[in-house]
PDB file of C-alpha atoms in Angstrom:
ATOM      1  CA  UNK A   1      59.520 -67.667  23.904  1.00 52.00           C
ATOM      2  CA  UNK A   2      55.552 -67.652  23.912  1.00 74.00           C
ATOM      3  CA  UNK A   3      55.582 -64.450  26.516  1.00 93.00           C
ATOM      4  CA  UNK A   4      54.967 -60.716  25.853  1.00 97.00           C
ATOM      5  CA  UNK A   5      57.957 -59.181  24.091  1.00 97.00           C
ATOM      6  CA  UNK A   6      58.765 -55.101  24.415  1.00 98.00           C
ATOM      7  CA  UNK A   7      61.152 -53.337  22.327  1.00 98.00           C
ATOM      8  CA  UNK A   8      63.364 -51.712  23.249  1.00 98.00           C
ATOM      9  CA  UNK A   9      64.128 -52.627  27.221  1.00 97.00           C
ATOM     10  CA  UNK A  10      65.687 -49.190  27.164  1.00 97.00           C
ATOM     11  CA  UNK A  11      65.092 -46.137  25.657  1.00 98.00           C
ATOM     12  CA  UNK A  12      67.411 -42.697  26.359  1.00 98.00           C
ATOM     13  CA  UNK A  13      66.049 -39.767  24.471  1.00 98.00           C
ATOM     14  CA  UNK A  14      66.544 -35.558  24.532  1.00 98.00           C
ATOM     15  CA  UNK A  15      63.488 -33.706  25.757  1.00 98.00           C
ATOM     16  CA  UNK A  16      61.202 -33.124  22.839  1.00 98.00           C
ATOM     17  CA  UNK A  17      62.108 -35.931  20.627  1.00 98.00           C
ATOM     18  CA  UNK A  18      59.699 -38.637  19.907  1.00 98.00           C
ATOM     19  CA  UNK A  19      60.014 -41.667  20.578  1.00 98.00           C
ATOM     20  CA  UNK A  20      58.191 -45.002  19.326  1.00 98.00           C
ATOM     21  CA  UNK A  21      58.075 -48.733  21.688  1.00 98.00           C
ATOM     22  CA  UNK A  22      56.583 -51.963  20.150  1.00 98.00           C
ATOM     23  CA  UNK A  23      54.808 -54.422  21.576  1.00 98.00           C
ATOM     24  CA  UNK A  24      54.561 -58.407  20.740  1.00 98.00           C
ATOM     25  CA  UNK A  25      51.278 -59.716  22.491  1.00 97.00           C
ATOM     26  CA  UNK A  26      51.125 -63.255  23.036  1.00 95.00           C
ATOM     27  CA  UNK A  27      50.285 -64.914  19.952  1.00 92.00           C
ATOM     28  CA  UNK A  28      46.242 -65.949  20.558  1.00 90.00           C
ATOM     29  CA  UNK A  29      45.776 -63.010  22.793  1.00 93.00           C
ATOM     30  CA  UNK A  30      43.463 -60.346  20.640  1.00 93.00           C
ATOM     31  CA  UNK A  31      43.382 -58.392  24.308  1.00 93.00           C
ATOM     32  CA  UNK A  32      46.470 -55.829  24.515  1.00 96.00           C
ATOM     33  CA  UNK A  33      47.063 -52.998  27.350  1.00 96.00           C
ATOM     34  CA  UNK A  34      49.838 -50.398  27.783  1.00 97.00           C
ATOM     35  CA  UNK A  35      50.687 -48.981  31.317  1.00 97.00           C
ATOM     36  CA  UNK A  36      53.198 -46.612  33.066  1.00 97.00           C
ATOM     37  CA  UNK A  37      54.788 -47.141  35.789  1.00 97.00           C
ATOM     38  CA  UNK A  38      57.118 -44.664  37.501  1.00 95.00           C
ATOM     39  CA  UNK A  39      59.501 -45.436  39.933  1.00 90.00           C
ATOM     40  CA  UNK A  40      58.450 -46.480  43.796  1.00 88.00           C
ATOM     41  CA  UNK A  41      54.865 -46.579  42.010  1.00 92.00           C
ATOM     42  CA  UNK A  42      52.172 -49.154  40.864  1.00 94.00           C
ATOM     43  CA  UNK A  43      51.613 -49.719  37.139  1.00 96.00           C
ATOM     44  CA  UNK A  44      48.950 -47.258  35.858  1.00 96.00           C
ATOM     45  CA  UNK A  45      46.488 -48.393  32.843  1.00 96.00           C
ATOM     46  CA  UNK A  46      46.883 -46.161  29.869  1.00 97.00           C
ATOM     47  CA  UNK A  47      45.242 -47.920  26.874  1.00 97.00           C
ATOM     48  CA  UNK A  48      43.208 -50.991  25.825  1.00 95.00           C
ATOM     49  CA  UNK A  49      42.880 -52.508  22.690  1.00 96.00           C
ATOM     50  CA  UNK A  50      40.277 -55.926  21.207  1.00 94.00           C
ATOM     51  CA  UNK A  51      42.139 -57.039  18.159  1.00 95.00           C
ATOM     52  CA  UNK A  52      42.548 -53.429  16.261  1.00 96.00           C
ATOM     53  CA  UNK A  53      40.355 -51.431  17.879  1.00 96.00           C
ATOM     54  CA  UNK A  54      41.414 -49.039  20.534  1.00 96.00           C
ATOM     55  CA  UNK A  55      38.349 -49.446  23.164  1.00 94.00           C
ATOM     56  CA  UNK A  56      39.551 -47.460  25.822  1.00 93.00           C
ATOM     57  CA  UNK A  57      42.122 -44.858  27.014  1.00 94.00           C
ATOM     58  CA  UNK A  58      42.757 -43.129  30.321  1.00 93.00           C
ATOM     59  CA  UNK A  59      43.260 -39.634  31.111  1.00 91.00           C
ATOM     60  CA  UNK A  60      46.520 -40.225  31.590  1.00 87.00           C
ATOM     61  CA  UNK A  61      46.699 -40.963  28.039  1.00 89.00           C
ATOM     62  CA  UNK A  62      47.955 -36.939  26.742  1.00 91.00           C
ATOM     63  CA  UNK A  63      47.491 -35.696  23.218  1.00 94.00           C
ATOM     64  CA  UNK A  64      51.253 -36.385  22.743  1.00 97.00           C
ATOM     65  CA  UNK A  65      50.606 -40.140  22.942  1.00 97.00           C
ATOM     66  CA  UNK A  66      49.543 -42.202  20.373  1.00 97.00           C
ATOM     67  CA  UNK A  67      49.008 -46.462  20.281  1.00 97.00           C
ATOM     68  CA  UNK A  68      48.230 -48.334  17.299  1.00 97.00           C
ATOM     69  CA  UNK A  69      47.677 -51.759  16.709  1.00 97.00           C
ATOM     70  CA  UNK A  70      46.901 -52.343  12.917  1.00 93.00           C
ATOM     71  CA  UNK A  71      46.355 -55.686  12.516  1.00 90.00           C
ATOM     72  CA  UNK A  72      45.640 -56.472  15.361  1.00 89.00           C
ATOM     73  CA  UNK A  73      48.874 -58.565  16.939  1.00 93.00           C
ATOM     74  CA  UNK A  74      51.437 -56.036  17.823  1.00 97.00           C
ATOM     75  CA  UNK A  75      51.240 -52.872  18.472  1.00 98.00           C
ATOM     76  CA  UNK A  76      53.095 -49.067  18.957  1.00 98.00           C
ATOM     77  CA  UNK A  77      53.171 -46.265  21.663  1.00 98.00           C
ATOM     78  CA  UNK A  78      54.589 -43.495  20.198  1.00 98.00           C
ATOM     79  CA  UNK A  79      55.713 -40.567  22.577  1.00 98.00           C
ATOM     80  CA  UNK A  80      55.976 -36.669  20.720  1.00 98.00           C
ATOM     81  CA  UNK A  81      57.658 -33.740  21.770  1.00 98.00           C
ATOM     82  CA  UNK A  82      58.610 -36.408  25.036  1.00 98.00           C
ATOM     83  CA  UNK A  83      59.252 -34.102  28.140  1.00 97.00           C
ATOM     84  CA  UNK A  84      61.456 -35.264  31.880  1.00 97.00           C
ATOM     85  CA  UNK A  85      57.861 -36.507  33.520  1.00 96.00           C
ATOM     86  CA  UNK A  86      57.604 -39.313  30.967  1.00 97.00           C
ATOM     87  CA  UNK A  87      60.177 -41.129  31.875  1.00 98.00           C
ATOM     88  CA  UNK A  88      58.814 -44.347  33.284  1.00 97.00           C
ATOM     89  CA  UNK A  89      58.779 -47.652  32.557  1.00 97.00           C
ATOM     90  CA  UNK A  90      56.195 -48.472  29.962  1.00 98.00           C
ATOM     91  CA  UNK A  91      54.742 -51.959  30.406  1.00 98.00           C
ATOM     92  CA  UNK A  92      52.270 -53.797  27.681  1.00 98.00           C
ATOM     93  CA  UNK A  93      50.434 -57.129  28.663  1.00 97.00           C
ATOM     94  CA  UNK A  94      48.474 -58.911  26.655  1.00 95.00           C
ATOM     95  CA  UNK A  95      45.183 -61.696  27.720  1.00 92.00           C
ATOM     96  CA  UNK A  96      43.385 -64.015  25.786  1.00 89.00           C
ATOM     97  CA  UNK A  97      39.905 -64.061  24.219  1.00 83.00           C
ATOM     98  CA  UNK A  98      38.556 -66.422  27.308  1.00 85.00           C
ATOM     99  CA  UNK A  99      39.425 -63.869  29.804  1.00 82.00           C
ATOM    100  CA  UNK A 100      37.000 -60.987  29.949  1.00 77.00           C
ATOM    101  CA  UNK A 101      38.509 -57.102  29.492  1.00 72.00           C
ATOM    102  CA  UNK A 102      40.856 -57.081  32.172  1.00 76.00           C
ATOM    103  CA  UNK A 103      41.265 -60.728  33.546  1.00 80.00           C
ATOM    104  CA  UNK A 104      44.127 -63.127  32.820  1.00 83.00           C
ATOM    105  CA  UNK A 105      47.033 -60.286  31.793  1.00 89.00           C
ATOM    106  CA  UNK A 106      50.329 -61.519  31.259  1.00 93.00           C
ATOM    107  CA  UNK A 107      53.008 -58.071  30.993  1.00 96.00           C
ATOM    108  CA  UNK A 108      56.104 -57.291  29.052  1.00 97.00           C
ATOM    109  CA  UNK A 109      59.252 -56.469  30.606  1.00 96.00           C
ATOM    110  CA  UNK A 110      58.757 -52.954  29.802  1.00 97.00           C
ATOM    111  CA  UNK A 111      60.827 -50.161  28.204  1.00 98.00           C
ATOM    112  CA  UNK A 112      62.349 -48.287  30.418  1.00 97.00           C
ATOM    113  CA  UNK A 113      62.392 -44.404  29.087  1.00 98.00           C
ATOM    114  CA  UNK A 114      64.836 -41.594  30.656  1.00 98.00           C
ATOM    115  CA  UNK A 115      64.021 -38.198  29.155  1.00 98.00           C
ATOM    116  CA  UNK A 116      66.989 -36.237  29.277  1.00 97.00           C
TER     117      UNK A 116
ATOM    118  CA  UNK B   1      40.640 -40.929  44.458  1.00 35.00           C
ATOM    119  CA  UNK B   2      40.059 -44.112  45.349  1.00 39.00           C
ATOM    120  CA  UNK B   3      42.483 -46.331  45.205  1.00 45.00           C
ATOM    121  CA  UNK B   4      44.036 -49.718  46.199  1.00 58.00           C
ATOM    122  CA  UNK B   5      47.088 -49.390  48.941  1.00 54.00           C
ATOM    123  CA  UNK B   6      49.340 -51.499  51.268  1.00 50.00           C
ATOM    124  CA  UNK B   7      50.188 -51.041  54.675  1.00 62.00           C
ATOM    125  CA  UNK B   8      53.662 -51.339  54.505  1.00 82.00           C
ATOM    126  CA  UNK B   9      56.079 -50.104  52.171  1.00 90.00           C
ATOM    127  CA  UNK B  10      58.750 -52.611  53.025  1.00 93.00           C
ATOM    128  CA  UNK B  11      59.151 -56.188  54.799  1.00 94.00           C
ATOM    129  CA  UNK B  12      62.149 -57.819  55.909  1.00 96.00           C
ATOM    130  CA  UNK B  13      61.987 -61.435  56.796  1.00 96.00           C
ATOM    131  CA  UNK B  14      64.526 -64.564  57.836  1.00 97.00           C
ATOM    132  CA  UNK B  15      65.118 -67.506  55.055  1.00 97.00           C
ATOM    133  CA  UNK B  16      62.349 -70.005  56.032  1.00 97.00           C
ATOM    134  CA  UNK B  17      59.754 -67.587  58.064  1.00 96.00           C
ATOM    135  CA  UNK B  18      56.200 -66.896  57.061  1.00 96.00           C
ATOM    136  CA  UNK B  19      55.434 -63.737  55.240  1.00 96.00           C
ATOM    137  CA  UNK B  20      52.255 -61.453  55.418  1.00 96.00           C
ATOM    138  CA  UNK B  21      51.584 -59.031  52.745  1.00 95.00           C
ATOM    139  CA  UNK B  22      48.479 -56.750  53.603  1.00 93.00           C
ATOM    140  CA  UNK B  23      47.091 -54.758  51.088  1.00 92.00           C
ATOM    141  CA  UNK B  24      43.636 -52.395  51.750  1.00 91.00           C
ATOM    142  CA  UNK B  25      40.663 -51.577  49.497  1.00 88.00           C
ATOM    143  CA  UNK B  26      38.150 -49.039  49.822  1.00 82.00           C
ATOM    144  CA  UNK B  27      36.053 -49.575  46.652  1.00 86.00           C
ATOM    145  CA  UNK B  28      33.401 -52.010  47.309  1.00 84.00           C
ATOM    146  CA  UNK B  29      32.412 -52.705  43.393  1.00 86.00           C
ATOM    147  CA  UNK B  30      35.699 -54.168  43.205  1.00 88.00           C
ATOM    148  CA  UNK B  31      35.113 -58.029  42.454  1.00 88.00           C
ATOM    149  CA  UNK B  32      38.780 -59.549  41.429  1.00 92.00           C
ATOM    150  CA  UNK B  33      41.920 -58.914  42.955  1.00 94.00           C
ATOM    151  CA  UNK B  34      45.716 -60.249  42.165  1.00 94.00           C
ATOM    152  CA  UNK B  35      48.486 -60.297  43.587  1.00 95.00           C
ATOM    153  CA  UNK B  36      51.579 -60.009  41.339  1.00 95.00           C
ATOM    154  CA  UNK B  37      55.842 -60.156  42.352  1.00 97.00           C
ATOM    155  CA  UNK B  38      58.175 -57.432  40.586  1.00 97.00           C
ATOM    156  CA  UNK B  39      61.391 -58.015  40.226  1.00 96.00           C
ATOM    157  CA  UNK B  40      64.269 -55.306  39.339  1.00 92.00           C
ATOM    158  CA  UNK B  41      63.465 -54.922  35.822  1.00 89.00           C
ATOM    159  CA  UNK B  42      60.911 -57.037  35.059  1.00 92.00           C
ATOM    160  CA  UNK B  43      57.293 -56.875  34.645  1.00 94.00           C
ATOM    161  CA  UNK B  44      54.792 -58.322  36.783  1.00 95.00           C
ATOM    162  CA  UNK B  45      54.214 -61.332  37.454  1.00 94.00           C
ATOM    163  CA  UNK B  46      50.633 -62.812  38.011  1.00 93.00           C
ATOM    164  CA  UNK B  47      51.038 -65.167  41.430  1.00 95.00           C
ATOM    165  CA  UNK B  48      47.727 -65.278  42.516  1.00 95.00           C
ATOM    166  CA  UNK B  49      44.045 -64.241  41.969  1.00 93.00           C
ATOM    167  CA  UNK B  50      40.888 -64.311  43.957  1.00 94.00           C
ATOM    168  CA  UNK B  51      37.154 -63.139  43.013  1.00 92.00           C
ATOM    169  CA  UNK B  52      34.714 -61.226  45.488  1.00 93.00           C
ATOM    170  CA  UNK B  53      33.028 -64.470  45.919  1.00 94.00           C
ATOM    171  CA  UNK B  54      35.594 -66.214  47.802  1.00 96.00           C
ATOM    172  CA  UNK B  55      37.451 -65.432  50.968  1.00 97.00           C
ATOM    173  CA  UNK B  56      40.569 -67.533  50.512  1.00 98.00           C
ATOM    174  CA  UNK B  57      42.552 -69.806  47.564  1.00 97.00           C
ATOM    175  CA  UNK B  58      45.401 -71.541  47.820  1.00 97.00           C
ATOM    176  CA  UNK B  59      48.278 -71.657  45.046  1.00 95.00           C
ATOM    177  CA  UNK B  60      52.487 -73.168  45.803  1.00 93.00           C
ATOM    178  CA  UNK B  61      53.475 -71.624  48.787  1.00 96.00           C
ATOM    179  CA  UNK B  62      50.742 -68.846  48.463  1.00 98.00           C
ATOM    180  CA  UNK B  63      47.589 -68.354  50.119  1.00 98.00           C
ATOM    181  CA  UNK B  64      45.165 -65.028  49.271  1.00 98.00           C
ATOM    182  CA  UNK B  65      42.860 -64.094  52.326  1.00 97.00           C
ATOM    183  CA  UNK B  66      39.620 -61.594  51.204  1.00 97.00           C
ATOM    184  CA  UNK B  67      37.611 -59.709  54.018  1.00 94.00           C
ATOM    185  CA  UNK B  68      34.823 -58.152  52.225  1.00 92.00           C
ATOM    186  CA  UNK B  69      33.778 -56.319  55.556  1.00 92.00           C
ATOM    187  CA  UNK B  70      36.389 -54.588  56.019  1.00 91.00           C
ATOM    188  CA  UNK B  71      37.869 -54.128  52.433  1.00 91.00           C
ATOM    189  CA  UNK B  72      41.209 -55.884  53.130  1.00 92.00           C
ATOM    190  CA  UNK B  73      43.389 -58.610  51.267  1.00 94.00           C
ATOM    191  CA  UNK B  74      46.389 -60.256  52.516  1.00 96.00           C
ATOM    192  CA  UNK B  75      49.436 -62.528  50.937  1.00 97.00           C
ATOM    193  CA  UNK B  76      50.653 -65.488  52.569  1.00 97.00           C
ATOM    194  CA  UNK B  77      53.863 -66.818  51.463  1.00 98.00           C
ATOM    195  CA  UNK B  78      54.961 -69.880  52.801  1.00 97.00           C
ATOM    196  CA  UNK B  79      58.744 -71.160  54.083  1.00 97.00           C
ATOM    197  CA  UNK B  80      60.032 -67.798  52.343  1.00 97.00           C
ATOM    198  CA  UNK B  81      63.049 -68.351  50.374  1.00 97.00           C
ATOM    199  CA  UNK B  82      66.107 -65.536  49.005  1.00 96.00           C
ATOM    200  CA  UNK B  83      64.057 -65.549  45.522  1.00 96.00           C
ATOM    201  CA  UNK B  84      60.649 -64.425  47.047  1.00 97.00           C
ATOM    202  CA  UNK B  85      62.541 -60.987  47.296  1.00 97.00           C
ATOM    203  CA  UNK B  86      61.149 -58.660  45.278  1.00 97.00           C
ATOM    204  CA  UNK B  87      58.314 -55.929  45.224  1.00 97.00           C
ATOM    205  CA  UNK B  88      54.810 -57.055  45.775  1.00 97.00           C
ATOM    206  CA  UNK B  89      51.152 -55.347  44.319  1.00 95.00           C
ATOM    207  CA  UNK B  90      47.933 -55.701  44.776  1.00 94.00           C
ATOM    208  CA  UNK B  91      45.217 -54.858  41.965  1.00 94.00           C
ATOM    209  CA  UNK B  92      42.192 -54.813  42.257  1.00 93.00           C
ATOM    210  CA  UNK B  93      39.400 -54.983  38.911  1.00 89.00           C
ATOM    211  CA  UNK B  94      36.443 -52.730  39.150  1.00 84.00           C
ATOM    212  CA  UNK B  95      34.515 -54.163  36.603  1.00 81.00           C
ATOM    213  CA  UNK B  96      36.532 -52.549  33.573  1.00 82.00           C
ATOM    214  CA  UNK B  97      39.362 -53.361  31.661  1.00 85.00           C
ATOM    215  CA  UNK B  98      42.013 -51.384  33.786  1.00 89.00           C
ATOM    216  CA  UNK B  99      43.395 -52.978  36.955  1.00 92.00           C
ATOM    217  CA  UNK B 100      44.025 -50.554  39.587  1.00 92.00           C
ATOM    218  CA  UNK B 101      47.191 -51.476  41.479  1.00 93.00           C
ATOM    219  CA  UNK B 102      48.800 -50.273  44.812  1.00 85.00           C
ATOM    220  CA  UNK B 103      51.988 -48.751  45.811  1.00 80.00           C
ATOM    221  CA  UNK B 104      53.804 -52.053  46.649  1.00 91.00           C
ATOM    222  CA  UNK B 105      55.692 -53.774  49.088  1.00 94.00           C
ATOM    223  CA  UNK B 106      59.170 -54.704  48.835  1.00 96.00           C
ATOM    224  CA  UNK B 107      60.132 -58.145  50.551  1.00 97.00           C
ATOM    225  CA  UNK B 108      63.351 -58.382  52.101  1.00 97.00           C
ATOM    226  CA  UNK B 109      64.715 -62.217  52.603  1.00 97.00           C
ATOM    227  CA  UNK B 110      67.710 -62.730  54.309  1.00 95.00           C
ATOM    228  CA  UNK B 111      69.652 -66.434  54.543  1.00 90.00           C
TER     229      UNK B 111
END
C-alpha cells in the first residue's frame, strides 16, 4: 500500500489522558500536514511540516498539542490533558517535493478520537 | 472569517441523472481550488483541481466550472452512479500551505 497510513483508526480515551497518533507519509513525500475535522464539518489545517522541520502551525494548534516528525518520514500528534472538544477525527496527508506547500495532498484515513 | 461554503448541505439524485455541486468563495487571492469525495470513514479524496487561471477542466465523469466574477465553483458529475454517494468539499488555497475547505455536501444516489 503506497498511500498515507494513520494509526490508530480509533482512539477512545478518559478526559485528561494523553494520547499519541502516528502518521506514515507517502514514502517520497518530504511535505506532511495534520488536520481536524469534527463531525458535519470541513477538515481544518493544524500543522505543516518540510522534511523535519515544523514550518507552520495554526491557532488552532493549543499548547496541549504537540507534532513531531524527527527524521523526517513519519510523524506524531500527541494530545495532553485531552478534554470532550477534541474529539474529532484527526486526518494527516502528505505531498511530494514537486508540489508547492499545499498542492498535490493525498490524506490518511484519520483517527477517529472520542474523549470520554 | 472568510471562508469557503456550499449552498446546499445535502443533494439527493436518481441512478443515472446529472449532479451539480455548488460551492461559493469570497476570498479573491484564492488561486487553486479542489474538489474532494468523503466517504463514511475515510479521508478525502482528491477528484478534481482547477487554478484561478482557468474557468473549466474536465476529469472521468467530472467537470469543475470557475467564475472568478462572482467567486463561485461548481461540480459536475456525470451519469451519477450508487458509489458517487458520499460527502463532497470544496477547498480553496490562498497562497499558503493550508487549504481552507467548506462545510460539505452530502450526495444522495438512489437506484
Amino acid at each position: 500500500d503506497t498511500g498515507v497510513s494513520q494509526d490508530p483508526r480509533h482512539k477512545i480515551t478518559k478526559r485528561g489522558q494523553n494520547v499519541t497518533f502516528r502518521c506514515d507519509p507517502i514514502s517520497e513525500h518530504n511535505r506532511l500536514y495534520w488536520y481536524r475535522q469534527t463531525l458535519g464539518q470541513g477538515p481544518e489545517f493544524l500543522t505543516y511540516f518540510q522534511n523535519e522541520a515544523q514550518l507552520e502551525k495554526s491557532r488552532l494548534l493549543s499548547d496541549r498539542f504537540s507534532a513531531e516528525r524527527p527524521k523526517g518520514s513519519f510523524s506524531t500528534l500527541e494530545i495532553q490533558r485531552t478534554e470532550q472538544g477534541d474529539s474529532a477525527m484527526y486526518l494527516c496527508a502528505s505531498s511530494s517535493p514537486t508540489a508547492g506547500p499545499g498542492y498535490g495532498y493525498t490524506f490518511g484515513s484519520g483517527t477517529r478520537l472520542t474523549v470520554v | 472569517g472568510e471562508s469557503v461554503g456550499l449552498h446546499l448541505p445535502t443533494l439527493s439524485v436518481q441512478e443515472g441523472d446529472n449532479s451539480i455541486i455548488n460551492c461559493a468563495y469570497s476570498n479573491s487571492a484564492s488561486d487553486y481550488f479542489i474538489w474532494y469525495k468523503q466517504e463514511s470513514g475515510k479521508g478525502p479524496q482528491f477528484i478534481i483541481d482547477i487554478r484561478s487561471n482557468m474557468d473549466k477542466r474536465q476529469g472521468q465523469r467530472v467537470t469543475v466550472l470557475l467564475n472568478k466574477t462572482v467567486k463561485h465553483l461548481s461540480l459536475q458529475i456525470a451519469a451519477t452512479q450508487p458509489g458517487d454517494s458520499a460527502v463532497y468539499f470544496c477547498a480553496e488555497n490562498r497562497g499558503g500551505t493550508a487549504l481552507i475547505f467548506g462545510k460539505g455536501t452530502t450526495l444522495s444516489v438512489s437506484s
